[in-house]
Structures are given as structure tokens and as C-alpha cells.
Amino acid sequence: MRILSGVQSSGKLHLGNYFGAIKQFIELQDEGEALYFIANLHAMTTVRDGARMRGLTLDAALDFLALGLDPKKATLFRQSDIPEVTELFWYLSAVAPMGLLERAHSYKDKVAKGISSDIGLFTYPVLMAADILLYGSDVVPVGKDQVQHVEMTRDIATKFNLAYVPGYDPKRDENPKTRKIEGILRLPTARVQDQTASVPGVDGQKMSKSYDNTIDLFADDAVTKKKVMSIKSDSTPMESAKDPNANSIHALLSLFANETDLAEINRTYREGGKGYGHYKIQLLDLFHAYFDPARARRKELEGDLAHVESVLKDGAERARKTAGPIIEQCRLAVGMK
Ligand code: ADP
Ligand code: TRP
């Protein structure tokens, strides 16, 4: 099984990114051939400063390694180190219907939020399709908001296969025994982790760097504390029962708490007796118990950037080897060779 996913280098990692995406990536490195990349080309749709982009790209690599990505098990690389991805992007653009892209929720949401509707933002799902298809990926672990993009990838791959593989029938594309496909491009499947599919931010909306409501993984202790203490609650008195859905505290606690802790939290929510301040301190403690080892590892890695660079370089070489035969087949099919 080939597993592939990417994270945009467009800001600091937060709890939503971790529990919605990165945690699964790291677990999956033991289940198959995993490829993970830093989607710096995608990040260009929002980051327009070269020095900042370079810094954020390196940050993302540090984050991955600190959080437990093992470069011996998984291939970690920069999207932009693989020129074949922009080449495939163009081959796919030539078969991707406008209507398909116009239906993308993510595009519509971003434009609604005020991000300018550049061509790059519009064709973002086609570049994402190129990322996925270039390596013949089977499984794409993503957050819930990216599932539609993986479905679009399947549609675009089907279009390409229909256009360039004589007699291609999407219904009997793959031989279940040999796993051989009749098309050139393999249709991927999205994998979402349901319990944590949407992590709420400090204001109760979905946690997102664009809403300024995040709890970041690698912020200074004081900043983390301030963020946790700023979670929006209400004036339910300490002695009263509390509604776990009234704000994001209960959902955030549930990400970390083990079964016993959670049973106790649920009991006091039902019966009252603990104030929101108490739960926030508990959340902060759980956050540190969970992330402090990674936070320490990240500090160490910051002192050895040459190592990080060599991991990325080696990753890009491995990724290009995987991509080679697939892009070559595409070139032949479209008549560029
Ligand atoms: P942001 O919304 O902060 O810009 P991204 O869009 O860069 O985050 O998302 C990176 C990854 O993290 C994606 O796979 C996305 O689905 C996941 N993700 C982001 N925010 C959340 C959240 N609040 N809950 C669950 N997953 C999330
Ligand atoms: N669009 C994804 C996000 O914002 C990042 C991404 C780019 C990606 N290319 C990908 C994810 C390929 C999975 C597969 O989170």
C-alpha cells in the first residue's frame, strides 16, 4: 500500500492539523510505503514572501520530524523539489473540467473569506491531483475538508485514463488480486480519522490559522497558556452541570484524555462541581504531557539544520524515483515523447 499526503507550509501547526491529519500520517508510516511532502507550491496561493516561504517550509520539516516522522520509514520531501509534479499538473489541466473545479467547497470558502481568486487558487485541486497521481498513491490520509479534493482527483484521473487509454473502463479498472490497473493513473482513496475529523478552535469555530483561533503545537509555554486560558466559555457557575457542546473545552479535552480521565470529566460535567478554569488547567497539563517530548526534539533539530536538509534531499531523490515510470507513461500517452 502506498500512502501519500501533504501539508501546506503556510503557517504554524496547530492542534487541528495534528489531530486531523499529522497524527495519522505518522501512525501510517508503519503500515505501508509512506510519502509525505511539504506543499510549498500550494502555499504560494497565500504566502507571497520568498524568505517567509523558505522559513515556513523548513519549519514544516522540523515539525514533521519532531512529531515522530521517521525518515527511514517514510519519505519526506518538498513538493517543489519534484519538477514532474508541475509537468503532470499541466497534463491534468488539459482534461480537468471547469465545472468540477467550480464545485470545490474549499475554493468557494477561501474566496468567501477574502483570499483573492487567482488562477492558482482555482486550479489548486489539479495540482493536488498531480501530487497524488504522480506516485501511484493508494491511500491519502487527510482532514475532512480535503476529502472532496481526493474525490476530484479520482474524477480527473478517470478523465485522463478515458482520454488516453483505449478501451478504458473505470468500472473494472483494477484487478483485485494482482492490484494491476488498466489505466495509467491509479485512483486513490481518502482516509479520514472520524473521531477527530473537526477540531474546534478557542472561539468554538473550526480551528484554522485563517480564523486566528488556534492552539499551536510549538508556541512558547506562555503563549500556549494564554491561548488555552482564552478558550471561550460561558458563565455557567462552578456548581452547575455543564453542556459538553456549549464550547470547545470538552472536545479539546477529549483529544488528550485517556478513558479513565474522560469518564471523570464526563461525570463532573454532568454533576457540576468544577468550573471552566479547572478544565482549562487540566487541558494545559494534558497538552504539555502529550507534546513536551516533541517540543524538546524540535529544539534539538533546530540546532542541526544540515541534517534536516539532507533528509529532504534524500526524500526528493526517492520520490522522483517512484514518480519516474508513471510520468514517463504519461509523456508517452499524451505524445510529448
Ligand atoms: P488551516 O485550516 O489552519 O489553514 P490547513 O488547511 O493547512 O489548515 O490544513 C492542513 C491539514 O490539517 C488538512 O489535512 C486539514 O484537513 C487538517 N485540519 C486543519 N484544521 C483542522 C481542524 N480544525 N480539524 C481537523 N483537521 C484539520
Ligand atoms: N491541500 C492540502 C491541505 O491544504 C495539502 C495538500 C497538497 C495535499 N497536496 C496534497 C494533501 C496531496 C494530500 C495529498 O491540507
XYZ file of N, CA, C and O and ligand atoms in Angstrom, residues 4-10 17 21 25 35 37-40 42-43 79 106 110 124-125 127-133 137 139-143 145-146 149-150 153 209, ligand 2:
179
model
N 0.150 8.556 0.704
C 0.753 9.857 0.413
C -0.094 10.978 0.982
O -1.322 10.931 0.931
N 0.574 11.968 1.560
C -0.151 13.175 1.923
C 0.786 14.372 1.972
O 2.001 14.208 1.987
N 0.188 15.549 1.989
C 0.971 16.778 2.024
C 0.393 17.749 3.022
O -0.792 17.695 3.331
N 1.248 18.617 3.531
C 0.792 19.693 4.409
C 1.339 20.994 3.848
O 2.524 21.092 3.530
N 0.471 21.974 3.732
C 0.928 23.268 3.230
C 1.839 23.941 4.237
O 1.560 23.918 5.436
N 2.868 24.583 3.721
C 3.749 25.328 4.615
C 3.258 26.768 4.643
O 3.933 27.663 4.182
N 2.073 26.947 5.192
C 1.550 28.305 5.159
C 1.373 28.897 6.546
O 0.812 29.960 6.702
N -4.475 20.614 12.830
C -3.603 19.949 11.852
C -3.110 18.617 12.408
O -3.051 17.620 11.701
N -4.824 15.406 10.928
C -4.025 14.926 9.804
C -2.704 14.273 10.230
O -2.494 13.079 10.030
N -0.720 10.467 9.762
C 0.411 10.266 8.840
C 1.494 9.472 9.548
O 2.075 8.547 9.000
N 4.737 8.367 1.758
C 5.404 9.551 1.207
C 4.690 10.788 1.734
O 3.471 10.918 1.565
N 4.900 15.124 1.958
C 5.633 16.272 1.427
C 5.099 17.582 1.980
O 3.977 17.673 2.463
N 5.949 18.582 1.874
C 5.589 19.923 2.301
C 5.094 20.654 1.067
O 5.848 20.842 0.105
N 3.817 21.011 1.087
C 3.169 21.552 -0.114
C 3.467 23.042 -0.238
O 2.600 23.886 -0.054
N 4.720 23.348 -0.578
C 5.095 24.767 -0.673
C 4.524 25.422 -1.932
O 4.245 26.615 -1.933
N 1.567 24.784 -3.176
C 0.199 25.148 -2.785
C 0.193 26.365 -1.873
O -0.686 27.218 -1.960
N 1.188 26.442 -0.992
C 1.223 27.557 -0.037
C 1.417 28.900 -0.738
O 1.087 29.949 -0.193
N 7.584 19.563 -2.001
C 6.816 19.441 -3.250
C 7.589 20.042 -4.433
O 7.658 19.462 -5.508
N -13.670 24.166 -0.963
C -12.526 24.840 -0.393
C -12.249 26.155 -1.140
O -11.999 27.189 -0.527
N -12.597 29.816 0.522
C -11.448 30.716 0.598
C -11.779 32.066 -0.028
O -11.414 33.104 0.505
N -5.885 24.843 -7.755
C -5.267 24.158 -6.614
C -5.594 22.651 -6.574
O -4.693 21.822 -6.399
N -6.871 22.260 -6.790
C -7.162 20.816 -6.741
C -6.475 20.024 -7.856
O -6.249 18.831 -7.695
N -3.412 20.653 -9.031
C -2.045 20.422 -8.549
C -2.062 19.331 -7.474
O -1.187 18.468 -7.426
N -3.076 19.358 -6.647
C -3.200 18.322 -5.616
C -3.395 16.955 -6.270
O -2.827 15.951 -5.832
N -4.175 16.916 -7.336
C -4.365 15.652 -8.063
C -3.014 15.173 -8.612
O -2.678 13.990 -8.522
N -2.227 16.106 -9.142
C -0.906 15.739 -9.676
C -0.032 15.161 -8.560
O 0.639 14.142 -8.745
N -0.074 15.791 -7.375
C 0.690 15.290 -6.222
C 0.363 13.830 -5.938
O 1.240 13.027 -5.636
N -0.909 13.545 -5.978
C -1.378 12.219 -5.563
C -1.110 11.185 -6.657
O -0.607 10.087 -6.398
N -1.419 11.568 -7.901
C -1.369 10.600 -9.004
C 0.056 10.299 -9.456
O 0.352 9.208 -9.924
N -0.413 6.744 -5.748
C -0.842 6.576 -4.345
C -2.137 5.773 -4.222
O -3.065 5.953 -5.011
N -3.637 5.370 -0.828
C -4.375 5.937 0.295
C -3.866 7.343 0.583
O -2.660 7.580 0.630
N -4.820 8.268 0.779
C -4.446 9.650 1.054
C -5.078 10.074 2.378
O -6.265 10.396 2.426
N -4.312 10.039 3.467
C -4.875 10.485 4.744
C -5.004 12.012 4.760
O -4.043 12.707 4.447
N -6.190 12.497 5.060
C -6.444 13.948 5.068
C -7.498 14.302 6.106
O -8.215 13.433 6.599
N -7.604 15.582 6.388
C -8.708 16.084 7.206
C -9.980 16.084 6.346
O -9.915 16.001 5.115
N -12.017 18.296 5.429
C -12.188 19.346 4.424
C -11.457 19.045 3.113
O -11.670 19.726 2.117
N -10.581 18.042 3.125
C -9.814 17.737 1.917
C -10.364 16.527 1.161
O -9.856 16.172 0.105
N -11.337 17.087 -2.379
C -10.200 17.187 -3.302
C -9.713 15.807 -3.751
O -9.271 15.638 -4.887
N -9.777 14.840 -2.855
C -9.346 13.485 -3.233
C -10.373 12.882 -4.197
O -10.013 12.199 -5.162
N -9.688 14.258 -7.448
C -8.509 13.582 -8.008
C -8.923 12.312 -8.743
O -8.442 12.028 -9.845
N -5.841 28.379 10.951
C -4.973 29.549 11.083
C -5.628 30.782 10.471
O -5.339 31.893 10.868
N -4.444 20.707 0.111
C -3.922 20.048 1.271
C -4.246 20.854 2.523
O -4.479 22.034 2.466
C -2.421 19.880 1.169
C -2.070 19.001 0.028
C -1.498 19.369 -1.153
C -2.295 17.600 -0.061
N -1.336 18.307 -1.967
C -1.813 17.196 -1.334
C -2.849 16.660 0.806
C -1.878 15.852 -1.741
C -2.924 15.323 0.385
C -2.444 14.938 -0.890
O -4.247 20.284 3.573
